Short mmCIF file of C-alpha atoms in Angstrom, two decimals:
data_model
loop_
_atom_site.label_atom_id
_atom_site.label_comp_id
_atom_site.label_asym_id
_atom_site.label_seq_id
_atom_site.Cartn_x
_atom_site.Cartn_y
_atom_site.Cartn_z
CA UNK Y 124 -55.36 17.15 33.44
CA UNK Y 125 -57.54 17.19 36.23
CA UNK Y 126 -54.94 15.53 38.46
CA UNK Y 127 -52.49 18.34 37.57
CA UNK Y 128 -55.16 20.59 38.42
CA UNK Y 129 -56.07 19.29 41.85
CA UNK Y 130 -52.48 19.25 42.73
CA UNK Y 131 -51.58 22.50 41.80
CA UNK Y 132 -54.14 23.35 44.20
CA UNK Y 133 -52.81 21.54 47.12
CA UNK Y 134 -49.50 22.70 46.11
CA UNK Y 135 -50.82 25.85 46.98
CA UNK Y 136 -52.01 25.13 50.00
CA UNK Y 137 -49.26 23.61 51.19
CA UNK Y 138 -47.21 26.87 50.70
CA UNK Y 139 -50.08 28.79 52.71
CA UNK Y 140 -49.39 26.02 55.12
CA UNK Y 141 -45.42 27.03 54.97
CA UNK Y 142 -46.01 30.64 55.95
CA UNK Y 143 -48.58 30.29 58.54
CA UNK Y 144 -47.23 27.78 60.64
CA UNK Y 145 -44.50 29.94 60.71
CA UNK Y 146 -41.47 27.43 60.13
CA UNK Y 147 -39.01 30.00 60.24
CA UNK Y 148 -40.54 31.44 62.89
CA UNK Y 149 -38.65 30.65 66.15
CA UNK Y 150 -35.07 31.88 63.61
CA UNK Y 151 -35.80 35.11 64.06
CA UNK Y 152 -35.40 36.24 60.48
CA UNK Y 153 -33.78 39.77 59.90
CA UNK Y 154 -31.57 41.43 57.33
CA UNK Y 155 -28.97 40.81 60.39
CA UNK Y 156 -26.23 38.77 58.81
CA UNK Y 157 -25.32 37.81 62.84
CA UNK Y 158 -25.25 33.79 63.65
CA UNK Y 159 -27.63 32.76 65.63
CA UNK Y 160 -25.33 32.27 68.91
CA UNK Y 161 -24.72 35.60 68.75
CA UNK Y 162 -28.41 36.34 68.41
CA UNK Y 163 -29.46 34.73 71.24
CA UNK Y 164 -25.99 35.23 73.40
CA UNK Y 165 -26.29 38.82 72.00
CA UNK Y 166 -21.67 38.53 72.09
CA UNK Y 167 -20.28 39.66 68.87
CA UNK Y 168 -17.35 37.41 67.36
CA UNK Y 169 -14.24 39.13 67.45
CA UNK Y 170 -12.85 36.84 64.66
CA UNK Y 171 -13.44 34.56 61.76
CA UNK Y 172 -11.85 31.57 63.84
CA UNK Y 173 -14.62 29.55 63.07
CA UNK Y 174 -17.74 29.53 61.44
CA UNK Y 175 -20.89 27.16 61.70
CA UNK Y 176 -23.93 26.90 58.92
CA UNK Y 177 -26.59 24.68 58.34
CA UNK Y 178 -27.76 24.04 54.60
CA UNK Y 179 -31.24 22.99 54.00
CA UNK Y 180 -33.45 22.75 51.04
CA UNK Y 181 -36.83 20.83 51.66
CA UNK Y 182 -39.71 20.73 49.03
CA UNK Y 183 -43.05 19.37 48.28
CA UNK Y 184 -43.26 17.51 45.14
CA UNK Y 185 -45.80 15.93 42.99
CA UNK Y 186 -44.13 13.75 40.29
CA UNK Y 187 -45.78 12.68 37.46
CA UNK Y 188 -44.45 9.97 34.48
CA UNK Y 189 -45.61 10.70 31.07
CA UNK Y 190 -48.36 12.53 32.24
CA UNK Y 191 -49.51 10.02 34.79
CA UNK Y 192 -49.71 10.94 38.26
CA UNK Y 193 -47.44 9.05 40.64
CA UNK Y 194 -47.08 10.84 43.99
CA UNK Y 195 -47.17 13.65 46.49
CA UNK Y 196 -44.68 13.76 49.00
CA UNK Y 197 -42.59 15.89 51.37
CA UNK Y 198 -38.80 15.58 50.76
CA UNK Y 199 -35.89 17.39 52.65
CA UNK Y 200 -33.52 17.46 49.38
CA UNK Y 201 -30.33 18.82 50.92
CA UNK Y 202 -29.33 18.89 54.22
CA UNK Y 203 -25.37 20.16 55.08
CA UNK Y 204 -23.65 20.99 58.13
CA UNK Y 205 -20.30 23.10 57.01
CA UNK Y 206 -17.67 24.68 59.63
CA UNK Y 207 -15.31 26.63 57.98
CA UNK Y 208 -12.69 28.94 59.47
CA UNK Y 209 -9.34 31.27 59.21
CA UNK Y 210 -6.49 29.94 62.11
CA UNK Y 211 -4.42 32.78 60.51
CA UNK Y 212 -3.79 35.13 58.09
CA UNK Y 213 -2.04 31.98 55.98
CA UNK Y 214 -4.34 29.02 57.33
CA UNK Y 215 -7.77 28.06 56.98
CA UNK Y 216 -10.16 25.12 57.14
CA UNK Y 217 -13.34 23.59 55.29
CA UNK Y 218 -15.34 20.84 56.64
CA UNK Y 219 -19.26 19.97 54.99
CA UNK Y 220 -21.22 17.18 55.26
CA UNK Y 221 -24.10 16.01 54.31
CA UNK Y 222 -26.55 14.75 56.91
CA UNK Y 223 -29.06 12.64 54.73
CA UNK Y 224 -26.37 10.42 52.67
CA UNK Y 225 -24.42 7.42 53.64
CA UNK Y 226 -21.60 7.44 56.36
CA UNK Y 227 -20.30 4.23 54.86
CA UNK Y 228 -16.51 4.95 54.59
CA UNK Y 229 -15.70 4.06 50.72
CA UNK Y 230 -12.10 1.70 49.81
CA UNK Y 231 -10.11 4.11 47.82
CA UNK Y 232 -9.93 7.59 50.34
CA UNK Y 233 -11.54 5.91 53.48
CA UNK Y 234 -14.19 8.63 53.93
CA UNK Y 235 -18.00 8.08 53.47
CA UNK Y 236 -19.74 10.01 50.16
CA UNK Y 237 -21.26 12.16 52.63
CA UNK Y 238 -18.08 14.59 53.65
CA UNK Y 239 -17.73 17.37 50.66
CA UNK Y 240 -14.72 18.53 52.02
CA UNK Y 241 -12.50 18.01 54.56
CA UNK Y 242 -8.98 20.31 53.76
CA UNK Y 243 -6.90 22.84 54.91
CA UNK Y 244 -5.89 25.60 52.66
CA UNK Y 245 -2.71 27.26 53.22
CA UNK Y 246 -1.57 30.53 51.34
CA UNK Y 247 1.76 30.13 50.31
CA UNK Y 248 2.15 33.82 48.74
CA UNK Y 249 -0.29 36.46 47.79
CA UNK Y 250 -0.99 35.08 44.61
CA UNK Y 251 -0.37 31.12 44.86
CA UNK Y 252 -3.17 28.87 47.25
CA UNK Y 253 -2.85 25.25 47.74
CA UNK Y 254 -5.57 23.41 49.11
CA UNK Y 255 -5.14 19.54 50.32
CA UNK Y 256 -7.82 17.06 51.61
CA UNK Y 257 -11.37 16.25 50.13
CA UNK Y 258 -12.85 18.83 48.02
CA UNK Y 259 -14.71 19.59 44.86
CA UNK Y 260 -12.80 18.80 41.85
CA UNK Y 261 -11.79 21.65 39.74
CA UNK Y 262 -13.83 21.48 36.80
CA UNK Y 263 -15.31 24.54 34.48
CA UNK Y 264 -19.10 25.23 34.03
CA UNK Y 265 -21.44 27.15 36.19
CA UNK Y 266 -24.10 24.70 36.72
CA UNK Y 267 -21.18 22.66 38.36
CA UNK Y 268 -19.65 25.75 39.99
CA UNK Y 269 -23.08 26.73 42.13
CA UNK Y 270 -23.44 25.69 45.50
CA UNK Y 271 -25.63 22.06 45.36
CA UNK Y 272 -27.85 23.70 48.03
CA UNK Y 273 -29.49 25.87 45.21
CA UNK Y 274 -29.56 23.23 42.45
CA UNK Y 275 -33.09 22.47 42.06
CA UNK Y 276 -32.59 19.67 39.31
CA UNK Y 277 -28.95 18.90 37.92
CA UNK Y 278 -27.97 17.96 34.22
CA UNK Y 279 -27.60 14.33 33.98
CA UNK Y 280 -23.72 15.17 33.06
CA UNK Y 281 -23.61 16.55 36.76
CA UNK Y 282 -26.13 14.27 38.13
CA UNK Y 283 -24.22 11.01 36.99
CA UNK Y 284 -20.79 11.92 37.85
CA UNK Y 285 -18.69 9.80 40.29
CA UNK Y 286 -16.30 12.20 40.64
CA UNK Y 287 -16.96 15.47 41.90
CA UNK Y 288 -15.83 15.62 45.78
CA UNK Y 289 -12.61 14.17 46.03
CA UNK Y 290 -9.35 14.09 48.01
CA UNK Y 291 -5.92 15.53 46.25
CA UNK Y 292 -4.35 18.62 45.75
CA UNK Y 293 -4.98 21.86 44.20
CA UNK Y 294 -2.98 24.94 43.24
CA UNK Y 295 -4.68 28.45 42.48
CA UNK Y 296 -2.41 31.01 41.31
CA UNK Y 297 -4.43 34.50 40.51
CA UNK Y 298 -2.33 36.01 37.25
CA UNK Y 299 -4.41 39.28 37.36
CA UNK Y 300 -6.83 40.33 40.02
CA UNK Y 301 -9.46 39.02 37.75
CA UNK Y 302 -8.05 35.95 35.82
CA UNK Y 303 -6.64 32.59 38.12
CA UNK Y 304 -5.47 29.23 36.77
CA UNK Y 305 -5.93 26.16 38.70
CA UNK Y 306 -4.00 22.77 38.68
CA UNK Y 307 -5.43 19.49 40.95
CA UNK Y 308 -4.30 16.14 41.08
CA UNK Y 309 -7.03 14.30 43.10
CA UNK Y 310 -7.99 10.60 43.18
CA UNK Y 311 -10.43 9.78 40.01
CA UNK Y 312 -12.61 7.40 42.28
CA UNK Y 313 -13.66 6.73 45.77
CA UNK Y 314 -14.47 3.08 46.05
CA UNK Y 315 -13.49 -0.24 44.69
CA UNK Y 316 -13.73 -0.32 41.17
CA UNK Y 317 -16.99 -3.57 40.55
CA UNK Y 318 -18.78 -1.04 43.14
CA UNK Y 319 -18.20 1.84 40.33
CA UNK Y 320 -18.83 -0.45 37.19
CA UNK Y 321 -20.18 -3.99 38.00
CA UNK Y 322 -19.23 -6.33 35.49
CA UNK Y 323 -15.83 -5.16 33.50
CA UNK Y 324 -14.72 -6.96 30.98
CA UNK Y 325 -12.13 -9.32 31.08
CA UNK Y 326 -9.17 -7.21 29.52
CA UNK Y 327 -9.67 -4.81 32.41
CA UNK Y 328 -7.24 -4.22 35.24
CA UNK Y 329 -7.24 -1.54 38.22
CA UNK Y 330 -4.95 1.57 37.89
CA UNK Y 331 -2.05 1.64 39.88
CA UNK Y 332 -2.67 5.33 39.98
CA UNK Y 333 -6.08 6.09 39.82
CA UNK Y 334 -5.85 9.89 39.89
CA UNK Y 335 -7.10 12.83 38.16
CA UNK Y 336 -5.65 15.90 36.55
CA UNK Y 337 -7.20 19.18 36.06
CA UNK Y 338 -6.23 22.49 34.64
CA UNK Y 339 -8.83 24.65 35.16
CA UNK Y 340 -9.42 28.75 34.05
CA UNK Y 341 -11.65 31.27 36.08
CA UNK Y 342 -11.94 35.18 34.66
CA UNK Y 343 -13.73 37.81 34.82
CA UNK Y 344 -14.15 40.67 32.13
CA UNK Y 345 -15.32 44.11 31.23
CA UNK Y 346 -16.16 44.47 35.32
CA UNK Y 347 -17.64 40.97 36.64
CA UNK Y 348 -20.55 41.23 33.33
CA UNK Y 349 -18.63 38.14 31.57
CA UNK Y 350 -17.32 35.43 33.34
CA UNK Y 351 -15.60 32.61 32.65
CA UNK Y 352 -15.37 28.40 33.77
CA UNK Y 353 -12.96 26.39 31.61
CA UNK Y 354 -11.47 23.52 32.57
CA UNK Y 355 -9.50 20.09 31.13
CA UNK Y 356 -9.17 17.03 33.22
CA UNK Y 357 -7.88 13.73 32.46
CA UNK Y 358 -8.72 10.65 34.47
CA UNK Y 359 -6.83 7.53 34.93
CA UNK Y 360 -10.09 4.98 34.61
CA UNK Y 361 -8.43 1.63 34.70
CA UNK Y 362 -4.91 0.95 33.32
CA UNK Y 363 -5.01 1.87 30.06
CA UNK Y 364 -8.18 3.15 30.63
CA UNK Y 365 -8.72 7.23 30.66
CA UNK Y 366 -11.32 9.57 30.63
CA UNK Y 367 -11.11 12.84 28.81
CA UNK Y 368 -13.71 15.34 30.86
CA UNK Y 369 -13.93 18.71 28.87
CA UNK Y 370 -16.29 21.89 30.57
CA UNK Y 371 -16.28 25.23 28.97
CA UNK Y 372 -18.96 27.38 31.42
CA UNK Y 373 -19.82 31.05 30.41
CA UNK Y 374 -21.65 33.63 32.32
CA UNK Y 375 -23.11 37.21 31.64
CA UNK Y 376 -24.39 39.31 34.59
CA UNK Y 377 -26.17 42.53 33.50
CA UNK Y 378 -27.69 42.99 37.12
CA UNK Y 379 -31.01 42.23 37.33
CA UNK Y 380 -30.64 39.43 34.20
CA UNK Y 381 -27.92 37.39 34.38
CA UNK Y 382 -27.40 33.90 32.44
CA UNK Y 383 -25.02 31.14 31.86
CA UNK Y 384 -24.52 28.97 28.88
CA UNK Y 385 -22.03 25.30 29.90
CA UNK Y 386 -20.86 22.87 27.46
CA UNK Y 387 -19.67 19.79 28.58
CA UNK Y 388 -18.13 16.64 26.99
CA UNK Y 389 -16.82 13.83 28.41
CA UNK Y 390 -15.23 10.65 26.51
CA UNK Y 391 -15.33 7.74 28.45
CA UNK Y 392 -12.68 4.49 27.28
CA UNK Y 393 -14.98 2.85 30.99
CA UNK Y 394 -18.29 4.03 31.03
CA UNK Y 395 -17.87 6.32 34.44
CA UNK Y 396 -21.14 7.48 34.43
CA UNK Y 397 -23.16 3.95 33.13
CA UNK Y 398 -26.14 5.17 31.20
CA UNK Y 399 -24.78 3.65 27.81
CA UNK Y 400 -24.00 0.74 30.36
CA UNK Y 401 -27.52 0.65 31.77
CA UNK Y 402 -29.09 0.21 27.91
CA UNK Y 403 -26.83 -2.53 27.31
CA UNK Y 404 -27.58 -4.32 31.23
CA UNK Y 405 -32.05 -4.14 29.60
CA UNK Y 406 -30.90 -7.88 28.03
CA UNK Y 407 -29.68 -9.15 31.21
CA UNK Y 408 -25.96 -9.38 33.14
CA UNK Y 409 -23.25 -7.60 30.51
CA UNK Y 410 -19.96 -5.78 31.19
CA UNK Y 411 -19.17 -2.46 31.68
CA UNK Y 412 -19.32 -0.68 28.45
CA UNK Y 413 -16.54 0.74 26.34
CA UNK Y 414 -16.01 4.43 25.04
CA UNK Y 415 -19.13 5.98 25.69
CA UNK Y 416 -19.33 9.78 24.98
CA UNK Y 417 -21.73 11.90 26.84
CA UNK Y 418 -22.39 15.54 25.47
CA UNK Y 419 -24.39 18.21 27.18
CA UNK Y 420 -25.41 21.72 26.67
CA UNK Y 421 -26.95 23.28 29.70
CA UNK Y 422 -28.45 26.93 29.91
CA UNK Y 423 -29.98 29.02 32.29
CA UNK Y 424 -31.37 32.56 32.88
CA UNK Y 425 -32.60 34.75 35.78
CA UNK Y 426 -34.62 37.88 35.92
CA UNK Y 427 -34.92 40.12 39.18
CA UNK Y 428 -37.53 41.91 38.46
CA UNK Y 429 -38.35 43.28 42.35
CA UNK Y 430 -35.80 43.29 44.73
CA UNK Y 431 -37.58 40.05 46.76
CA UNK Y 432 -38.35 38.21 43.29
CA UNK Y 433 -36.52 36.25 40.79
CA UNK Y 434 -37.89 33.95 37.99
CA UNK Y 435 -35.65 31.91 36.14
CA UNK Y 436 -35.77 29.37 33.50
CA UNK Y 437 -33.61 26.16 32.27
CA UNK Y 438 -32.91 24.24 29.64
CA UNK Y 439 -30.62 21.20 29.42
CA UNK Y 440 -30.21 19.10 25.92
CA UNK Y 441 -27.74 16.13 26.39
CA UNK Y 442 -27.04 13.03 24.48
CA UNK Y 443 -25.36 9.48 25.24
CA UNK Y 444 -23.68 7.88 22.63
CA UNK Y 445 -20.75 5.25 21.91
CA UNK Y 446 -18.08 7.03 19.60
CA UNK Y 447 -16.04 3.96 18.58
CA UNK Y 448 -16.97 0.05 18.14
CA UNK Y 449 -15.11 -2.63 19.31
CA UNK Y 450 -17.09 -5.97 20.68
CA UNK Y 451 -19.68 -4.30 22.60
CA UNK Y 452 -22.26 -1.98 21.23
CA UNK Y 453 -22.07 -0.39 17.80
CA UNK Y 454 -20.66 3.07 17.25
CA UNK Y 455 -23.61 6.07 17.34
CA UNK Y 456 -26.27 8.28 19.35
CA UNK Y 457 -28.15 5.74 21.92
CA UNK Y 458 -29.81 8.37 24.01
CA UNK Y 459 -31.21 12.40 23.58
CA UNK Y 460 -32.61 13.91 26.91
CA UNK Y 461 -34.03 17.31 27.36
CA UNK Y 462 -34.52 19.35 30.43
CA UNK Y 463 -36.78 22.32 30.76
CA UNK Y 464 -37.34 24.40 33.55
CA UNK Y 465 -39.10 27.11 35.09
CA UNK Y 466 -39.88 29.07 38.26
CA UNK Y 467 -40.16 31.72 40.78
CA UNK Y 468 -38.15 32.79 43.78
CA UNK Y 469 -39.17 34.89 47.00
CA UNK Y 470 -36.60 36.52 48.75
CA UNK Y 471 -38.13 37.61 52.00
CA UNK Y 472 -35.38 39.84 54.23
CA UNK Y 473 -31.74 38.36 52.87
CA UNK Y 474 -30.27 36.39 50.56
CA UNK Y 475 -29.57 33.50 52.27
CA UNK Y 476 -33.35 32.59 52.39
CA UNK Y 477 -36.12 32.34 49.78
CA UNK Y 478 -39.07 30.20 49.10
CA UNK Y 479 -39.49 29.10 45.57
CA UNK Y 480 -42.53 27.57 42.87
CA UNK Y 481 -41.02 25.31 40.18
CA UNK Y 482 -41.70 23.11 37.32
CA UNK Y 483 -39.00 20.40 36.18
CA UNK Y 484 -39.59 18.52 33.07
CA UNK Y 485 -37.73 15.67 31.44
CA UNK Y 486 -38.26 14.08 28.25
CA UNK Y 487 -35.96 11.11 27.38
CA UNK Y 488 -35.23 9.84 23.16
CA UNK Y 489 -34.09 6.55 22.34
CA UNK Y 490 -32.77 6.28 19.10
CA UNK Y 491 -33.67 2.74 17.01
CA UNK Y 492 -30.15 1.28 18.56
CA UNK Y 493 -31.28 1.43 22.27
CA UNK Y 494 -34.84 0.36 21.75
CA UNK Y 495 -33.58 -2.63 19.97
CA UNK Y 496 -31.77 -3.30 23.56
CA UNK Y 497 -34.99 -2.42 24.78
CA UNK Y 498 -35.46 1.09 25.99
CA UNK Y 499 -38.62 3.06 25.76
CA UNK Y 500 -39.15 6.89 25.64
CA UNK Y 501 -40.37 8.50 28.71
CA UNK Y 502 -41.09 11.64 30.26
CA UNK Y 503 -41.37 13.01 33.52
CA UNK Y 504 -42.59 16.03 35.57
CA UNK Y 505 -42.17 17.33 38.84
CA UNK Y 506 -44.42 20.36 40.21
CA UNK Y 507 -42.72 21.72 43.46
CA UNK Y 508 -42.79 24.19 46.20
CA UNK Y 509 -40.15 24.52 49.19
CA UNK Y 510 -37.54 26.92 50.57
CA UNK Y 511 -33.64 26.95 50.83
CA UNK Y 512 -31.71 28.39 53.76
CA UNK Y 513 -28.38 29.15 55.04
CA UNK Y 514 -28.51 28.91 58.34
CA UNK Y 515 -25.56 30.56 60.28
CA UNK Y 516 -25.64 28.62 63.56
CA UNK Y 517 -22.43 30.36 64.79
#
């Protein structure tokens, strides 16, 4: 307790720190939605030909394991460059990468995990968009759907998956002014397939088509207060190998409280995302494990109360199982995680800046069939303070 103590109190020196060394100082912060170059140039763009921003989100944490201290540490958690841009009134551009991840190019697409997206979008009619490079794949949910800049701490359905910037197609066609369908067809990996699952078993051979297919639903109802992120994908795994990724994301907005409420499920025949996997590696070298379902249920809610402050709360409850037995593990629940979540948020002069307080807890269940493999309950904390900007360079 005393520990926790002592580092809330540096914690809060370190955000006096923050503001009086004036980090943000030399940026010039106004309510001036200008880029910098034309700040300091003091020329106004005459068009949207291209666009420069850099993301950032940078923290100090102190982490703690089942109540034990561990460490205190500075960490810049996101860092993005993104150049984005209109050629014409039918053509456009998106390029974002991020600058702290590996430039390694991967075997499947040839680019490195770092590039989010690299595509052109092209507007075909009015209605009817088609986007083709690297992108985000087009699955439902709002903890999915937010920019990664102002994730704080993921769901381990989000924070485990392989498969969320890849390169394919994708079709938006907007039915009503407020309700668009989506269809992709993007690759379902990016590298080789041991570098995804290790060991496989010995029945397992590569896809000669290892895509993915989405249909995904975005509306909007009684005037933006209820929206809507449903989606359906189906992923070619290995041949004869799928996954079946469901996400059914829900949002109310009532102004200064808004909230969203995502249910995910995802039915693995290969175990994409390897925590099932990882409880059956505790005994030693095994193979990749077979039809593993993961199941989460991930909330959150966020009150304005002052025009410059925001508090918000999460909760995440998630559990790992294997749904049906064949030589591997035995059919049932292995894992039940739980995610709680709390904080405040400072919005100083716009809304592409604000310093933030925050408290992320975990708390991870084993059920008697994984701590037979092995596995232990655990918990973890993290106490952090930090800020996240969108810097518009140009």
């Amino acid at each position: 307790m005393k520990k926790k103590l002592s580092l809330i109190t540096l914690l809060a020196l370190s955000v006096q720190g923050l503001f009086a060394q004036g980090l943000l100082s030399h940026l010039n912060d106004t309510t001036n939605k200008r880029s910098l170059f034309e700040r300091v140039t003091n020329i106004e763009k005459k068009n949207n030909l291209f666009n420069l921003k850099l993301h950032m989100q940078a923290t100090f944490n102190g982490a703690f394991t089942d109540g034990t201290f561990k460490q205190a540490a500075f960490k810049m958690n996101q860092l993005r460059l993104e150049a984005r841009g209109d050629i014409n009134d039918w053509l456009s551009y998106r390029w974002r990468q991020r600058l702290n991840s590996s430039n390694t190019p991967h075997a499947l697409d040839n680019l490195p995990s770092s590039i989010d997206y690299a595509m052109l979008s092209v507007r075909l009619t009015d209605k009817l968009v088609t986007s083709i490079g690297k992108q985000a794949a087009a699955y439902g949910g709002f903890e999915y759907d937010l920019d990664p800049i102002e994730i704080y701490q993921y769901s381990d359905m989000i924070d485990y998956m392989l498969f969320d910037f890849m390169t394919g197609i994708t079709f938006s066609y907007q039915i009503t002014p407020t309700q668009e369908i989506a269809l992709q067809a993007v690759n379902s990996r990016t590298a080789s397939m041991d570098d995804i699952y290790g060991q496989l078993p010995g029945d397992v051979e590569e896809s000669r088509t290892p895509l993915a297919y989405t249909a995904n639903w975005n509306g909007n109802f009684f005037n933006d207060k209820l929206k809507t992120r449903w989606s359906y994908s189906l992923l070619s795994l290995a041949k004869g190998y799928n996954n079946h990724f469901y996400a059914i994301g829900n949002e109310l907005d009532l102004g200064k409280f808004n909230m969203y409420l995502d249910f995910y499920l995802s039915d693995e025949e290969l175990d994409n995302r390897g925590i099932i996997s990882s409880l059956y590696r505790l005994q030693g070298d095994a193979d990749c494990i077979k039809n593993a379902r993961y199941e989460s249920w991930v909330t959150k809610l966020n009150y304005r109360f002052q025009p410059k402050w925001n508090i918000f709360v999460k909760g995440m409850y998630e559990n790992a199982s294997v749904y049906k037995h064949i030589d591997q593990l035995e059919k049932g629940k292995y894992r039940t995680a739980y995610g709680y979540f709390g904080g405040i948020e400072y919005y100083p002069t716009m809304e592409n800046l604000h310093f933030f307080a925050s408290y992320i807890g975990r708390s991870y269940r084993f059920t008697g069939k994984a701590k037979a493999l092995g596995a232990e309950n655990y918990s973890t904390s993290t106490l952090s303070i930090g800020l996240i900007y969108h810097i518009p360079l140009f």
